[in-house]
């Protein structure tokens, strides 16, 4: 099994932290993982991306060329990072910020990520953990136990309960009323 991920959005959304947590969860599951990140010079608001590759086999090239899973948390990220995708890429969008995903991809899953974070945890800053839960639930790339442990290892003290709720909300896509797979037009 080899799966590549790109999490993209704007600075301040916690996507780099989400990429680090996903790679750590893979290691906790005794898989191999590499993780990289890049962001604009702005502290907040500029574009950012985190990439991870998880594999059972050695990883000889650590760059994501065409992601298997692309998470886009802003319209700018959708416009910028879709170019590397192909018909095998699953694109996961945050419905609050992304309305259009131009270009070629295999499947698109729209989720109310930020809305869910605000509803479940009372703050939108937990959106990265909701998104991480959704990515794990959709790809099954790591175990629930490993992702929970990795989240709890990385979040600030005093936020463990809220982050656990956010992760569980993201991992329960059946609770979303607007989950839609665009390649078929059918609701999941």
mmCIF file of C-alpha atoms in Angstrom:
data_model
loop_
_atom_site.group_PDB
_atom_site.id
_atom_site.type_symbol
_atom_site.label_atom_id
_atom_site.label_comp_id
_atom_site.label_asym_id
_atom_site.label_seq_id
_atom_site.Cartn_x
_atom_site.Cartn_y
_atom_site.Cartn_z
ATOM 1 C CA UNK A 1 0.000 0.000 0.000
ATOM 2 C CA UNK A 2 1.270 3.446 -0.947
ATOM 3 C CA UNK A 3 -0.880 6.547 -0.605
ATOM 4 C CA UNK A 4 0.088 10.173 -1.194
ATOM 5 C CA UNK A 5 -1.671 13.181 0.316
ATOM 6 C CA UNK A 6 -1.671 16.929 -0.220
ATOM 7 C CA UNK A 7 -3.439 19.177 2.294
ATOM 8 C CA UNK A 8 -3.812 22.718 0.970
ATOM 9 C CA UNK A 9 -5.374 25.954 2.059
ATOM 10 C CA UNK A 10 -4.300 29.186 3.668
ATOM 11 C CA UNK A 11 -1.838 29.826 6.444
ATOM 12 C CA UNK A 12 -3.448 29.590 9.866
ATOM 13 C CA UNK A 13 -5.799 26.712 9.007
ATOM 14 C CA UNK A 14 -3.537 24.145 10.677
ATOM 15 C CA UNK A 15 -2.911 22.057 7.575
ATOM 16 C CA UNK A 16 0.805 21.680 8.197
ATOM 17 C CA UNK A 17 0.008 20.363 11.670
ATOM 18 C CA UNK A 18 -2.518 17.971 10.093
ATOM 19 C CA UNK A 19 0.151 16.647 7.710
ATOM 20 C CA UNK A 20 2.581 16.092 10.571
ATOM 21 C CA UNK A 21 -0.093 14.302 12.607
ATOM 22 C CA UNK A 22 -1.008 12.020 9.686
ATOM 23 C CA UNK A 23 2.634 11.018 9.153
ATOM 24 C CA UNK A 24 3.057 10.373 12.876
ATOM 25 C CA UNK A 25 -0.065 8.190 12.907
ATOM 26 C CA UNK A 26 1.387 6.128 10.056
ATOM 27 C CA UNK A 27 4.562 5.574 12.068
ATOM 28 C CA UNK A 28 2.483 4.526 15.065
ATOM 29 C CA UNK A 29 0.864 1.923 12.773
ATOM 30 C CA UNK A 30 4.350 0.623 11.850
ATOM 31 C CA UNK A 31 4.131 2.041 8.340
ATOM 32 C CA UNK A 32 6.697 4.190 6.595
ATOM 33 C CA UNK A 33 5.959 7.875 6.099
ATOM 34 C CA UNK A 34 7.512 11.061 4.803
ATOM 35 C CA UNK A 35 6.056 14.511 5.275
ATOM 36 C CA UNK A 36 6.901 17.904 3.776
ATOM 37 C CA UNK A 37 5.424 21.362 3.890
ATOM 38 C CA UNK A 38 5.549 24.760 2.252
ATOM 39 C CA UNK A 39 3.865 28.053 2.860
ATOM 40 C CA UNK A 40 3.952 31.641 1.700
ATOM 41 C CA UNK A 41 5.863 34.363 3.550
ATOM 42 C CA UNK A 42 2.689 35.603 5.238
ATOM 43 C CA UNK A 43 2.088 34.437 8.810
ATOM 44 C CA UNK A 44 -1.610 33.962 8.072
ATOM 45 C CA UNK A 45 -3.653 34.116 4.907
ATOM 46 C CA UNK A 46 -1.014 33.061 2.381
ATOM 47 C CA UNK A 47 -1.182 29.700 0.673
ATOM 48 C CA UNK A 48 0.136 26.658 2.473
ATOM 49 C CA UNK A 49 0.398 22.968 1.785
ATOM 50 C CA UNK A 50 1.488 19.861 3.583
ATOM 51 C CA UNK A 51 2.252 16.608 1.830
ATOM 52 C CA UNK A 52 2.629 13.096 3.155
ATOM 53 C CA UNK A 53 3.349 9.711 1.678
ATOM 54 C CA UNK A 54 2.406 6.596 3.626
ATOM 55 C CA UNK A 55 3.645 3.212 2.494
ATOM 56 C CA UNK A 56 4.307 -0.362 3.514
ATOM 57 C CA UNK A 57 7.325 -0.395 1.183
ATOM 58 C CA UNK A 58 10.430 1.825 1.228
ATOM 59 C CA UNK A 59 9.815 5.352 -0.040
ATOM 60 C CA UNK A 60 12.599 6.259 -2.452
ATOM 61 C CA UNK A 61 11.180 9.546 -3.700
ATOM 62 C CA UNK A 62 9.696 11.791 -1.049
ATOM 63 C CA UNK A 63 7.919 14.325 -3.235
ATOM 64 C CA UNK A 64 4.220 14.094 -4.069
ATOM 65 C CA UNK A 65 3.894 14.465 -7.835
ATOM 66 C CA UNK A 66 0.225 13.534 -8.237
ATOM 67 C CA UNK A 67 -1.641 13.125 -4.940
ATOM 68 C CA UNK A 68 -3.996 10.219 -4.392
ATOM 69 C CA UNK A 69 -5.920 12.473 -2.003
ATOM 70 C CA UNK A 70 -6.072 16.260 -2.247
ATOM 71 C CA UNK A 71 -7.689 18.215 0.592
ATOM 72 C CA UNK A 72 -8.545 21.800 -0.378
ATOM 73 C CA UNK A 73 -9.620 24.213 2.333
ATOM 74 C CA UNK A 74 -9.723 27.388 0.201
ATOM 75 C CA UNK A 75 -10.728 28.335 -3.312
ATOM 76 C CA UNK A 76 -7.203 29.580 -3.992
ATOM 77 C CA UNK A 77 -5.828 26.161 -3.025
ATOM 78 C CA UNK A 78 -8.331 24.437 -5.322
ATOM 79 C CA UNK A 79 -7.250 26.624 -8.225
ATOM 80 C CA UNK A 80 -3.530 26.264 -7.480
ATOM 81 C CA UNK A 81 -3.076 22.597 -6.573
ATOM 82 C CA UNK A 82 -5.553 20.778 -8.839
ATOM 83 C CA UNK A 83 -3.110 20.950 -11.777
ATOM 84 C CA UNK A 84 -1.090 17.986 -10.444
ATOM 85 C CA UNK A 85 -4.134 15.723 -10.109
ATOM 86 C CA UNK A 86 -5.429 13.029 -12.428
ATOM 87 C CA UNK A 87 -8.380 10.679 -12.765
ATOM 88 C CA UNK A 88 -7.182 8.670 -9.739
ATOM 89 C CA UNK A 89 -7.167 11.636 -7.333
ATOM 90 C CA UNK A 90 -9.891 12.054 -4.736
ATOM 91 C CA UNK A 91 -10.478 15.733 -3.973
ATOM 92 C CA UNK A 92 -11.976 16.611 -0.582
ATOM 93 C CA UNK A 93 -13.298 20.157 -0.251
ATOM 94 C CA UNK A 94 -14.526 22.365 2.567
ATOM 95 C CA UNK A 95 -17.934 23.553 1.369
ATOM 96 C CA UNK A 96 -17.627 26.854 3.257
ATOM 97 C CA UNK A 97 -14.641 28.019 1.199
ATOM 98 C CA UNK A 98 -14.548 25.958 -2.006
ATOM 99 C CA UNK A 99 -17.227 26.167 -4.661
ATOM 100 C CA UNK A 100 -15.363 25.150 -7.817
ATOM 101 C CA UNK A 101 -12.612 22.633 -8.497
ATOM 102 C CA UNK A 102 -11.436 23.225 -12.057
ATOM 103 C CA UNK A 103 -9.443 20.563 -13.827
ATOM 104 C CA UNK A 104 -9.110 16.822 -13.868
ATOM 105 C CA UNK A 105 -9.657 14.497 -10.906
ATOM 106 C CA UNK A 106 -11.378 11.193 -10.211
ATOM 107 C CA UNK A 107 -13.759 11.814 -7.351
ATOM 108 C CA UNK A 108 -14.810 14.890 -5.419
ATOM 109 C CA UNK A 109 -16.181 14.781 -1.895
ATOM 110 C CA UNK A 110 -17.615 18.018 -0.489
ATOM 111 C CA UNK A 111 -17.742 18.237 3.299
ATOM 112 C CA UNK A 112 -18.888 20.964 5.694
ATOM 113 C CA UNK A 113 -15.527 20.806 7.487
ATOM 114 C CA UNK A 114 -15.336 24.271 9.025
ATOM 115 C CA UNK A 115 -19.060 24.305 9.780
ATOM 116 C CA UNK A 116 -18.695 20.955 11.568
ATOM 117 C CA UNK A 117 -15.747 22.246 13.631
ATOM 118 C CA UNK A 118 -17.752 25.279 14.689
ATOM 119 C CA UNK A 119 -20.854 23.214 15.490
ATOM 120 C CA UNK A 120 -19.101 20.384 17.359
ATOM 121 C CA UNK A 121 -16.325 22.317 19.095
ATOM 122 C CA UNK A 122 -17.584 25.878 19.101
ATOM 123 C CA UNK A 123 -14.571 27.158 17.158
ATOM 124 C CA UNK A 124 -13.455 26.966 13.549
ATOM 125 C CA UNK A 125 -9.832 26.424 14.588
ATOM 126 C CA UNK A 126 -10.581 22.698 14.943
ATOM 127 C CA UNK A 127 -11.342 22.401 11.212
ATOM 128 C CA UNK A 128 -7.944 20.847 10.494
ATOM 129 C CA UNK A 129 -8.685 17.982 12.887
ATOM 130 C CA UNK A 130 -12.186 17.491 11.448
ATOM 131 C CA UNK A 131 -10.579 17.375 7.977
ATOM 132 C CA UNK A 132 -7.967 14.908 9.194
ATOM 133 C CA UNK A 133 -10.695 12.643 10.558
ATOM 134 C CA UNK A 134 -12.517 12.767 7.224
ATOM 135 C CA UNK A 135 -9.347 11.954 5.284
ATOM 136 C CA UNK A 136 -8.630 8.956 7.510
ATOM 137 C CA UNK A 137 -12.240 7.737 7.336
ATOM 138 C CA UNK A 138 -12.322 7.994 3.542
ATOM 139 C CA UNK A 139 -8.872 6.497 2.836
ATOM 140 C CA UNK A 140 -8.431 4.124 5.788
ATOM 141 C CA UNK A 141 -4.712 4.897 5.555
ATOM 142 C CA UNK A 142 -4.119 4.607 9.313
ATOM 143 C CA UNK A 143 -5.997 3.094 12.223
ATOM 144 C CA UNK A 144 -8.388 5.063 14.387
ATOM 145 C CA UNK A 145 -6.221 4.312 17.415
ATOM 146 C CA UNK A 146 -3.076 5.652 15.731
ATOM 147 C CA UNK A 147 -4.664 8.873 14.468
ATOM 148 C CA UNK A 148 -6.224 9.580 17.875
ATOM 149 C CA UNK A 149 -2.890 9.014 19.631
ATOM 150 C CA UNK A 150 -1.053 11.204 17.104
ATOM 151 C CA UNK A 151 -3.620 13.992 17.523
ATOM 152 C CA UNK A 152 -3.364 13.863 21.308
ATOM 153 C CA UNK A 153 0.460 13.891 21.075
ATOM 154 C CA UNK A 154 0.417 17.147 19.069
ATOM 155 C CA UNK A 155 -2.423 19.330 20.312
ATOM 156 C CA UNK A 156 -2.005 21.915 23.094
ATOM 157 C CA UNK A 157 -2.721 20.780 26.625
ATOM 158 C CA UNK A 158 -6.274 21.531 27.646
ATOM 159 C CA UNK A 159 -7.667 20.996 24.124
ATOM 160 C CA UNK A 160 -7.607 17.204 24.094
ATOM 161 C CA UNK A 161 -11.371 16.774 24.557
ATOM 162 C CA UNK A 162 -12.305 19.267 21.836
ATOM 163 C CA UNK A 163 -9.770 17.770 19.421
ATOM 164 C CA UNK A 164 -11.067 14.265 20.115
ATOM 165 C CA UNK A 165 -14.607 15.455 19.354
ATOM 166 C CA UNK A 166 -13.391 17.135 16.155
ATOM 167 C CA UNK A 167 -11.585 13.984 15.013
ATOM 168 C CA UNK A 168 -14.609 11.801 15.725
ATOM 169 C CA UNK A 169 -16.902 14.231 13.879
ATOM 170 C CA UNK A 170 -14.614 14.091 10.860
ATOM 171 C CA UNK A 171 -14.442 10.302 10.964
ATOM 172 C CA UNK A 172 -18.237 9.975 10.945
ATOM 173 C CA UNK A 173 -19.089 11.076 7.383
ATOM 174 C CA UNK A 174 -22.484 9.390 7.597
ATOM 175 C CA UNK A 175 -23.468 12.229 9.913
ATOM 176 C CA UNK A 176 -22.891 14.772 7.148
ATOM 177 C CA UNK A 177 -26.062 15.684 5.347
ATOM 178 C CA UNK A 178 -24.319 17.196 2.337
ATOM 179 C CA UNK A 179 -21.683 14.568 1.597
ATOM 180 C CA UNK A 180 -21.621 14.073 -2.128
ATOM 181 C CA UNK A 181 -19.468 12.126 -4.541
ATOM 182 C CA UNK A 182 -19.397 14.183 -7.726
ATOM 183 C CA UNK A 183 -18.314 11.503 -10.153
ATOM 184 C CA UNK A 184 -21.678 9.802 -9.782
ATOM 185 C CA UNK A 185 -23.745 12.655 -8.412
ATOM 186 C CA UNK A 186 -24.981 10.302 -5.692
ATOM 187 C CA UNK A 187 -25.103 11.203 -2.032
ATOM 188 C CA UNK A 188 -23.054 8.934 0.185
#
